[in-house]
């Protein structure tokens, strides 16, 4: 659900701008293509409806005196407007939908499904929510097959959309020239997914009856689906799943999957330390980075909280919004390091569970994420008081100080937890290194002699 914070007032107060989330944007496009009925609530469960002629949005926004609710994407491009919006119930706004522009941002937009595609009598229409297995037979349908690639990772089992497009192009070549299009489709739950597939079938107008859509998913009940599901879970474990990939996929597809999910010894990794100021995050992170770069063949970058604050977040304070901005910057850089196959070690306080989850998702889109909670208790951190900040915070001279006058939400999803009260820096670092080695991120084979 979008919050009021997503909406900002424009101009005279008669127009309100709403940044649509990923799902609502895709639903909006489906609505404009005629796949979703006009009265659908966009971004909600498929089948949730408002009055005919109106389109709904799950939105907490004060629309009482608003003429137009402008619906924009994350780049602020106005895609559509809801005219004469009404709050029909708490958290639900409805109005008359008017299309403004096609979305240009986003992967695979240049190959998006069009109205012409919907009018074509395809011999077979297939949604690729997993790769097509090597022996999976579509040949009997000839080359007039339409392969649809969802342009959202909920629709591609986490495979990046461009990688899935490459897999679809390979499949199309094997079929003798099938057509490949992206479709703005995000899956949500079995009931909605079924309704969405039925709505998609009904939108293909070349058939007397709604077209049958075949959705290839990990859980589609086929042996290829089960094979992919097995391979998918192996890709997230230690070890090298390449042999299994070769059994299931065409050779050219094995390469794509391997590039996306190489073995852990070559996969990007974000190690995020979190904990109170003075808990030992920076100290452990620094030694860890030195040891990884001296003892292994991996490349590693340190994003230390203090350094980030000076270099890329200078001027930001410690209110919740500023911390979120600071942490998103760290998360973005760390995820880029991971995307290039490196290890990023970050050591911010990162006091909120919600933002740690966001950073985890950013990292996992490109590689792996490990959360290390440096759980040294407040009393010990305060006793250390390296920078004298705790004393100032107690005296009220520093406000919003984590642990004193600002919250620290203890993680319940940490991969490791280290209390440095009674352990040495070396021991604490060794614990993290052992975890990385045991998990296969630092293979001994690739290690340098030192
Ligand atoms: N109000 C307040 N609260 C917490 N910390 C404060 C504050 N003011 C300054 N400092 C110093 O800033 C360092 C924390 O910055 P971070 O970027 O790690 O914080 S956050 O993740 O954005 O919450 C932290 O450094 P570390 O001790 O290395 O954690 C503090 O020294
Ligand atoms: N096992 C340990 N691991 C890390 N730091 C420790 C340990 N034992 C004592 N310390 C001391 O605690 C302080 C931690 O400071 P720092 O690493 O800057 O914390 P943070 O980055 O969490 O604010 C340093 O003075 C460090 O020498």
Coordinates of C-alpha atoms and ligand atoms in Angstrom, one line a residue:
X1 CA 0.0 0.0 0.0
X2 CA 1.2 3.5 -0.8
X3 CA 1.5 5.9 2.0
X4 CA 0.7 9.6 2.2
X5 CA 4.4 10.1 2.1
X6 CA 4.4 8.8 -1.5
X7 CA 2.1 11.7 -2.5
X8 CA 3.3 15.3 -2.7
X9 CA 1.2 18.3 -3.3
X10 CA 1.7 20.2 -6.6
X11 CA 0.8 23.8 -7.5
X12 CA -2.5 25.1 -6.4
X13 CA -3.5 22.1 -4.4
X14 CA -6.0 20.9 -7.0
X15 CA -3.5 18.4 -8.3
X16 CA -1.7 15.7 -6.4
X17 CA 1.2 13.6 -7.6
X18 CA 1.6 10.0 -6.6
X19 CA 4.7 7.9 -7.3
X20 CA 3.4 4.5 -8.2
X21 CA 5.2 1.4 -6.7
X22 CA 6.5 -1.4 -9.0
X23 CA 3.3 -3.5 -8.9
X24 CA 0.9 -0.6 -9.4
X25 CA 2.9 0.6 -12.4
X26 CA 2.7 -2.8 -14.0
X27 CA -1.0 -3.1 -13.3
X28 CA -1.5 0.4 -14.7
X29 CA 0.1 -0.7 -17.9
X30 CA -1.9 -3.8 -18.1
X31 CA -5.0 -1.7 -17.6
X32 CA -4.0 0.7 -20.4
X33 CA -3.3 -2.4 -22.6
X34 CA -6.8 -3.6 -21.8
X35 CA -5.6 -6.7 -20.0
X36 CA -7.0 -5.6 -16.6
X37 CA -10.6 -4.3 -16.5
X38 CA -11.0 -0.6 -16.0
X39 CA -12.6 -1.0 -12.5
X40 CA -9.6 -3.0 -11.2
X41 CA -7.9 -1.6 -8.0
X42 CA -4.3 -1.2 -9.3
X43 CA -1.6 -2.7 -7.2
X44 CA -4.0 -4.7 -5.1
X45 CA -5.2 -8.4 -5.4
X46 CA -6.4 -9.1 -8.9
X47 CA -10.2 -9.1 -8.8
X48 CA -10.6 -6.2 -6.3
X49 CA -13.0 -3.8 -8.0
X50 CA -14.5 -0.4 -7.7
X51 CA -17.6 0.9 -9.5
X52 CA -17.7 0.5 -13.3
X53 CA -16.0 3.4 -15.1
X54 CA -13.7 4.1 -12.2
X55 CA -10.2 2.8 -11.4
X56 CA -9.0 2.2 -7.9
X57 CA -5.6 2.7 -6.1
X58 CA -4.8 1.5 -2.6
X59 CA -3.7 4.9 -1.4
X60 CA -3.9 6.9 1.8
X61 CA -4.0 10.4 0.4
X62 CA -6.2 13.4 1.2
X63 CA -8.0 13.8 -2.1
X64 CA -11.0 15.9 -0.9
X65 CA -10.2 19.0 -2.8
X66 CA -8.2 17.4 -5.6
X67 CA -9.2 17.5 -9.2
X68 CA -6.5 15.3 -10.6
X69 CA -4.3 12.6 -9.1
X70 CA -1.2 12.4 -11.3
X71 CA 0.3 8.9 -11.4
X72 CA 4.1 9.1 -12.0
X73 CA 6.8 6.5 -12.2
X74 CA 10.0 6.6 -10.1
X75 CA 11.5 9.0 -12.7
X76 CA 8.6 11.4 -12.1
X77 CA 7.3 10.7 -15.6
X78 CA 3.5 11.2 -15.6
X79 CA 2.0 7.9 -16.9
X80 CA -1.7 8.6 -16.3
X81 CA -4.1 10.6 -14.2
X82 CA -7.1 9.7 -12.0
X83 CA -9.6 12.5 -12.6
X84 CA -12.0 13.5 -9.9
X85 CA -10.5 11.2 -7.4
X86 CA -12.7 10.1 -4.4
X87 CA -11.7 8.3 -1.2
X88 CA -14.2 5.5 -1.5
X89 CA -13.1 4.0 1.8
X90 CA -10.0 4.4 4.0
X91 CA -7.0 3.5 2.0
X92 CA -8.8 3.3 -1.4
X93 CA -9.0 6.1 -3.9
X94 CA -11.0 5.8 -7.1
X95 CA -11.4 8.0 -10.2
X96 CA -11.6 8.1 -14.0
X97 CA -8.3 6.8 -15.5
X98 CA -6.8 8.8 -18.4
X99 CA -3.6 7.6 -20.1
X100 CA -0.8 10.2 -20.5
X101 CA 2.5 8.6 -21.6
X102 CA 4.0 5.1 -22.1
X103 CA 6.6 4.2 -19.5
X104 CA 10.1 4.3 -20.9
X105 CA 12.1 3.4 -17.9
X106 CA 12.7 -0.2 -16.9
X107 CA 14.4 -3.1 -18.4
X108 CA 13.0 -4.6 -21.7
X109 CA 10.6 -1.7 -22.3
X110 CA 11.7 -1.5 -25.9
X111 CA 10.3 -5.0 -26.4
X112 CA 7.0 -4.5 -24.5
X113 CA 3.8 -6.3 -25.6
X114 CA 1.6 -4.0 -27.9
X115 CA -2.0 -3.9 -28.9
X116 CA -1.0 -5.4 -32.3
X117 CA 0.5 -8.4 -30.4
X118 CA -2.9 -8.8 -28.7
X119 CA -4.7 -9.0 -32.0
X120 CA -2.4 -11.6 -33.5
X121 CA -3.6 -15.3 -33.7
X122 CA -0.6 -17.0 -32.1
X123 CA -0.3 -20.8 -32.3
X124 CA 0.8 -20.8 -28.7
X125 CA 1.3 -18.1 -25.9
X126 CA 3.8 -18.9 -23.2
X127 CA 4.8 -16.8 -20.1
X128 CA 8.4 -17.6 -19.1
X129 CA 8.4 -17.4 -15.3
X130 CA 11.3 -19.8 -15.4
X131 CA 13.7 -20.7 -18.2
X132 CA 12.6 -23.2 -20.8
X133 CA 14.4 -26.5 -20.3
X134 CA 16.5 -28.0 -23.1
X135 CA 14.1 -30.8 -24.0
X136 CA 10.9 -28.9 -23.3
X137 CA 8.9 -29.3 -26.4
X138 CA 7.1 -26.4 -28.1
X139 CA 8.2 -27.3 -31.6
X140 CA 4.8 -28.7 -32.6
X141 CA 3.5 -25.1 -32.4
X142 CA 5.8 -23.9 -35.2
X143 CA 7.5 -20.5 -35.2
X144 CA 4.3 -18.6 -34.5
X145 CA 4.8 -18.9 -30.8
X146 CA 4.7 -15.8 -28.5
X147 CA 7.1 -16.0 -25.6
X148 CA 6.3 -13.4 -22.8
X149 CA 8.9 -12.4 -20.3
X150 CA 7.6 -10.6 -17.2
X151 CA 9.5 -7.4 -16.7
X152 CA 9.5 -7.7 -12.9
X153 CA 11.6 -10.2 -10.9
X154 CA 8.5 -11.5 -9.1
X155 CA 7.6 -12.8 -12.5
X156 CA 11.0 -14.3 -13.4
X157 CA 11.8 -16.3 -10.3
X158 CA 14.4 -13.7 -9.4
X159 CA 16.3 -13.9 -12.7
X160 CA 17.2 -10.4 -14.0
X161 CA 14.8 -9.4 -16.7
X162 CA 17.5 -8.9 -19.3
X163 CA 19.0 -12.4 -18.5
X164 CA 15.5 -13.9 -18.9
X165 CA 15.1 -12.0 -22.2
X166 CA 18.4 -13.6 -23.4
X167 CA 17.1 -17.0 -22.3
X168 CA 13.8 -16.3 -24.2
X169 CA 15.7 -15.3 -27.3
X170 CA 17.7 -18.5 -27.2
X171 CA 14.5 -20.5 -26.9
X172 CA 13.0 -18.5 -29.8
X173 CA 16.0 -19.4 -32.0
X174 CA 15.6 -23.1 -31.0
X175 CA 11.9 -22.9 -32.0
X176 CA 12.8 -21.4 -35.4
X177 CA 12.0 -17.8 -34.7
X178 CA 9.3 -17.4 -32.1
X179 CA 8.4 -13.8 -31.0
X180 CA 9.6 -12.5 -27.7
X181 CA 8.0 -9.7 -25.8
X182 CA 8.2 -8.4 -22.3
X183 CA 5.0 -8.0 -20.3
X184 CA 4.4 -5.8 -17.3
X185 CA 3.3 -8.5 -15.0
X186 CA 4.0 -9.1 -11.3
X187 CA 2.8 -12.3 -9.7
X188 CA 1.3 -12.1 -6.1
X189 CA -0.6 -15.1 -4.9
X190 CA -2.1 -18.3 -6.5
X191 CA -5.7 -16.9 -6.7
X192 CA -4.6 -13.5 -8.2
X193 CA -2.1 -15.2 -10.5
X194 CA -4.8 -17.4 -11.9
X195 CA -7.1 -14.4 -12.4
X196 CA -4.3 -12.4 -14.0
X197 CA -3.5 -15.3 -16.4
X198 CA -7.2 -15.6 -17.3
X199 CA -7.4 -11.8 -17.9
X200 CA -4.4 -12.0 -20.1
X201 CA -5.9 -14.8 -22.1
X202 CA -9.1 -12.7 -22.6
X203 CA -7.2 -9.7 -23.8
X204 CA -6.0 -11.6 -26.9
X205 CA -8.7 -10.6 -29.3
X206 CA -7.9 -12.9 -32.3
X207 CA -9.7 -15.8 -30.7
X208 CA -13.4 -16.6 -30.4
X209 CA -12.7 -17.8 -26.8
X210 CA -10.0 -16.4 -24.4
X211 CA -6.6 -17.6 -25.5
X212 CA -5.0 -20.4 -23.4
X213 CA -1.9 -19.0 -21.7
X214 CA 0.8 -21.5 -20.7
X215 CA 2.7 -20.2 -17.7
X216 CA 6.1 -22.0 -17.1
X217 CA 6.9 -21.7 -13.4
X218 CA 9.0 -23.6 -10.9
X219 CA 5.7 -25.0 -9.5
X220 CA 3.9 -25.7 -12.7
X221 CA 3.8 -29.5 -12.1
X222 CA 6.0 -30.4 -15.0
X223 CA 9.2 -32.3 -14.7
X224 CA 11.0 -29.3 -16.2
X225 CA 9.5 -27.1 -13.6
X226 CA 10.6 -29.5 -10.8
X227 CA 14.1 -29.6 -12.4
X228 CA 14.3 -25.8 -12.4
X229 CA 13.1 -25.7 -8.8
X230 CA 15.9 -28.1 -7.8
X231 CA 18.5 -26.2 -9.7
X232 CA 17.1 -22.9 -8.3
X233 CA 17.7 -23.9 -4.7
X234 CA 21.1 -25.3 -5.5
X235 CA 22.1 -22.0 -7.0
X236 CA 21.6 -20.4 -3.6
X237 CA 23.7 -22.9 -1.8
X238 CA 27.4 -23.5 -1.5
X239 CA 29.1 -25.6 -4.1
X240 CA 29.0 -25.6 -7.9
X241 CA 25.6 -26.4 -9.4
X242 CA 26.9 -26.4 -13.0
X243 CA 26.5 -30.1 -13.5
X244 CA 22.9 -29.9 -12.6
X245 CA 22.5 -26.8 -14.9
X246 CA 24.0 -28.8 -17.8
X247 CA 21.5 -31.6 -17.3
X248 CA 18.5 -29.3 -17.5
X249 CA 19.4 -26.4 -19.7
X250 CA 20.7 -25.9 -23.3
X251 CA 24.4 -25.1 -23.2
X252 CA 23.9 -21.4 -24.2
X253 CA 21.4 -21.1 -21.3
X254 CA 23.9 -22.6 -18.8
X255 CA 26.2 -19.7 -19.5
X256 CA 23.4 -17.1 -18.8
X257 CA 22.5 -18.8 -15.5
X258 CA 26.1 -19.1 -14.5
X259 CA 26.7 -15.4 -15.2
X260 CA 23.7 -14.5 -13.1
X261 CA 24.4 -17.0 -10.2
X262 CA 28.1 -18.0 -10.4
X263 CA 29.4 -20.3 -7.6
X264 CA 29.7 -18.5 -4.3
X265 CA 33.5 -18.4 -4.7
X266 CA 32.9 -15.9 -7.6
X267 CA 29.6 -14.4 -6.6
X268 CA 29.2 -10.9 -5.4
X269 CA 28.7 -10.5 -1.7
X270 CA 27.6 -7.8 0.7
X271 CA 28.7 -8.3 4.3
X272 CA 26.8 -5.8 6.5
X273 CA 27.8 -5.2 10.1
X274 CA 25.2 -3.5 12.2
X275 CA 25.3 -2.5 15.8
X276 CA 25.5 0.4 18.2
X277 CA 28.2 3.1 18.0
X278 CA 31.3 1.7 19.6
X279 CA 30.2 -1.9 19.3
X280 CA 33.2 -2.7 17.2
X281 CA 31.8 -2.7 13.6
X282 CA 34.5 -0.5 12.0
X283 CA 37.4 -2.3 13.8
X284 CA 36.3 -5.8 12.8
X285 CA 35.3 -4.6 9.2
X286 CA 38.8 -3.1 8.7
X287 CA 40.6 -6.2 9.8
X288 CA 38.3 -8.4 7.8
X289 CA 38.9 -6.4 4.6
X290 CA 42.7 -6.6 5.1
X291 CA 42.6 -10.3 5.7
X292 CA 40.3 -11.0 2.7
X293 CA 42.5 -9.0 0.4
X294 CA 45.7 -10.5 1.7
X295 CA 44.6 -14.1 2.0
X296 CA 42.2 -14.7 -0.8
X297 CA 41.9 -13.9 -4.5
X298 CA 38.7 -11.9 -4.0
X299 CA 38.4 -8.1 -4.5
X300 CA 36.9 -6.3 -1.5
X301 CA 35.8 -2.8 -0.8
X302 CA 35.2 -1.2 2.7
X303 CA 32.2 1.2 3.1
X304 CA 32.9 2.3 6.7
X305 CA 30.1 4.3 8.4
X306 CA 32.3 7.2 9.3
X307 CA 34.0 7.5 6.0
X308 CA 30.7 7.3 4.1
X309 CA 29.3 10.0 6.3
X310 CA 32.3 12.3 5.4
X311 CA 32.5 11.5 1.7
X312 CA 29.2 10.7 0.3
X313 CA 26.7 11.6 3.0
X314 CA 28.3 14.8 4.2
X315 CA 25.6 17.2 5.4
X316 CA 23.2 14.5 6.4
X317 CA 22.0 14.3 10.0
X318 CA 20.7 11.5 12.1
X319 CA 16.9 11.9 11.9
X320 CA 15.2 8.8 10.5
X321 CA 14.9 10.2 6.9
X322 CA 18.6 11.2 6.8
X323 CA 19.7 7.8 8.1
X324 CA 17.5 6.1 5.4
X325 CA 19.1 8.2 2.7
X326 CA 22.6 7.5 4.0
X327 CA 21.9 3.8 4.2
X328 CA 20.3 3.6 0.8
X329 CA 23.5 5.2 -0.6
X330 CA 25.6 2.6 1.1
X331 CA 23.3 -0.2 -0.1
X332 CA 23.3 1.0 -3.6
X333 CA 27.1 1.2 -3.8
X334 CA 27.5 -2.2 -2.1
X335 CA 25.0 -3.8 -4.5
X336 CA 27.0 -2.4 -7.4
X337 CA 30.2 -3.9 -6.0
X338 CA 28.3 -7.2 -5.7
X339 CA 27.0 -6.9 -9.3
X340 CA 30.6 -6.8 -10.5
X341 CA 31.4 -9.9 -8.5
X342 CA 33.2 -8.2 -5.6
X343 CA 32.8 -8.3 -1.9
X344 CA 31.5 -5.1 -0.2
X345 CA 31.9 -4.8 3.6
X346 CA 29.8 -2.1 5.2
X347 CA 29.8 -1.0 8.8
X348 CA 26.9 1.5 9.4
X349 CA 24.8 1.5 12.6
X350 CA 21.8 0.6 10.3
X351 CA 19.3 0.8 13.2
X352 CA 16.1 0.0 11.5
X353 CA 14.9 -3.5 10.4
X354 CA 13.0 -2.2 7.5
X355 CA 16.0 -0.5 5.8
X356 CA 18.3 -3.6 6.5
X357 CA 15.7 -5.6 4.7
X358 CA 15.7 -3.2 1.8
X359 CA 19.5 -3.4 1.6
X360 CA 19.4 -7.1 1.7
X361 CA 17.0 -7.1 -1.2
X362 CA 19.2 -4.7 -3.2
X363 CA 22.2 -6.9 -2.6
X364 CA 20.5 -10.2 -3.3
X365 CA 19.3 -8.9 -6.7
X366 CA 23.0 -9.0 -7.6
X367 CA 24.6 -11.6 -5.3
X368 CA 24.5 -12.6 -1.6
X369 CA 24.0 -10.7 1.6
X370 CA 25.2 -11.5 5.1
X371 CA 24.2 -9.6 8.2
X372 CA 26.6 -9.5 11.1
X373 CA 25.1 -8.1 14.3
X374 CA 27.8 -6.7 16.5
X375 CA 25.7 -7.2 19.6
X376 CA 28.0 -5.6 22.2
X377 CA 25.6 -4.2 24.8
X378 CA 25.0 -0.5 25.3
X379 CA 26.7 -0.5 28.7
X380 CA 30.0 -1.7 27.1
X381 CA 29.7 0.7 24.1
X382 CA 29.1 3.5 26.5
X383 CA 32.0 2.5 28.8
X384 CA 34.3 2.6 25.7
X385 CA 32.8 5.9 24.5
X386 CA 35.6 6.4 22.0
X387 CA 34.4 9.7 20.7
X388 CA 32.8 11.0 23.9
X389 CA 29.4 11.0 22.1
X390 CA 27.6 8.9 24.7
X391 CA 28.5 11.4 27.4
X392 CA 27.3 14.2 25.2
X393 CA 24.1 12.3 24.3
X394 CA 23.4 11.7 28.0
X395 CA 23.9 15.4 28.6
X396 CA 21.5 16.2 25.8
X397 CA 24.3 17.9 23.8
X398 CA 23.9 15.3 20.9
X399 CA 20.3 14.5 20.1
X400 CA 18.8 11.4 18.4
X401 CA 21.7 9.3 19.5
X402 CA 21.2 5.6 18.8
X403 CA 20.7 3.6 21.9
X404 CA 20.2 6.7 24.1
X405 CA 17.6 8.9 22.4
X406 CA 17.0 7.1 19.2
X407 CA 16.0 3.4 18.6
X408 CA 18.1 0.5 17.6
X409 CA 16.0 -2.4 16.4
X410 CA 17.8 -5.6 17.2
X411 CA 18.0 -7.8 14.1
X412 CA 16.2 -11.2 14.2
X413 CA 17.7 -12.2 10.8
X414 CA 21.4 -11.9 11.5
X415 CA 23.6 -14.6 10.0
X416 CA 26.1 -14.0 12.8
X417 CA 26.0 -12.3 16.1
X418 CA 29.2 -11.2 17.9
X419 CA 29.4 -9.5 21.3
X420 CA 32.9 -8.0 21.5
X421 CA 32.8 -7.4 25.3
X422 CA 35.0 -10.4 26.0
X423 CA 36.6 -11.3 22.7
X424 CA 39.6 -9.9 20.9
X425 CA 39.4 -8.1 17.5
X426 CA 41.3 -11.1 16.0
X427 CA 38.8 -13.6 17.4
X428 CA 35.8 -11.6 16.2
X429 CA 37.3 -11.2 12.7
X430 CA 38.1 -14.9 12.6
X431 CA 34.5 -15.8 13.4
X432 CA 33.4 -13.9 10.3
X433 CA 36.2 -15.3 8.1
X434 CA 35.3 -18.8 9.2
X435 CA 31.7 -18.2 8.3
X436 CA 32.7 -16.9 4.8
X437 CA 35.0 -19.9 4.2
X438 CA 32.5 -22.5 5.4
X439 CA 29.9 -20.9 3.1
X440 CA 32.1 -21.2 0.1
X441 CA 32.6 -17.4 -0.5
X442 CA 36.3 -17.7 0.0
X443 CA 37.4 -21.0 -1.5
X444 CA 40.7 -22.4 -0.3
X445 CA 41.6 -23.3 -3.8
X446 CA 41.4 -19.6 -4.9
X447 CA 43.2 -18.4 -1.7
X448 CA 46.6 -16.8 -2.0
X449 CA 49.5 -18.2 0.0
X450 CA 50.5 -15.7 2.6
Ligands
LIG1 N1 22.9 11.0 16.7 C1 23.8 10.0 16.4 N2 23.4 8.7 16.4 C2 24.3 7.8 16.1 N3 25.6 8.0 15.7 C3 26.0 9.3 15.6 C4 25.1 10.4 16.0 N4 25.8 11.5 15.8 C5 27.0 11.2 15.3 N5 27.1 9.9 15.2 C6 28.3 9.2 14.7 O1 28.0 8.8 13.4 C7 28.3 7.4 13.2 C8 27.0 6.6 12.8 O2 26.8 6.9 11.5 P1 26.1 5.8 10.6 O3 26.2 6.3 9.2 O4 26.7 4.5 10.8 O5 24.6 5.8 11.1 S1 23.3 5.3 10.4 O6 23.5 3.9 9.9 O7 23.0 6.2 9.3 O8 22.2 5.3 11.5 C9 28.7 6.8 14.6 O9 29.9 6.2 14.3 P2 30.3 4.8 14.8 O10 30.7 5.0 16.2 O11 31.4 4.4 13.9 O12 29.1 3.9 14.6 C10 28.8 8.0 15.5 O13 30.1 8.3 15.8
LIG2 N1 36.6 -7.7 19.9 C1 36.6 -6.4 19.5 N2 36.2 -6.1 18.2 C2 36.1 -4.8 17.9 N3 36.4 -3.8 18.6 C3 36.8 -4.0 19.9 C4 36.9 -5.4 20.4 N4 37.3 -5.3 21.6 C5 37.5 -4.0 21.9 N5 37.2 -3.2 20.9 C6 37.3 -1.8 20.8 O1 36.0 -1.2 20.7 C7 36.1 0.0 19.9 C8 35.1 -0.2 18.8 O2 35.0 1.0 18.0 P1 34.6 1.0 16.5 O3 35.1 -0.2 15.8 O4 34.8 2.3 16.0 O5 33.0 0.7 16.7 P2 31.8 1.1 15.8 O6 32.3 1.1 14.4 O7 30.8 0.0 16.0 O8 31.3 2.4 16.2 C9 37.5 0.2 19.4 O9 38.2 1.0 20.3 C10 38.1 -1.2 19.6 O10 39.5 -1.2 19.8

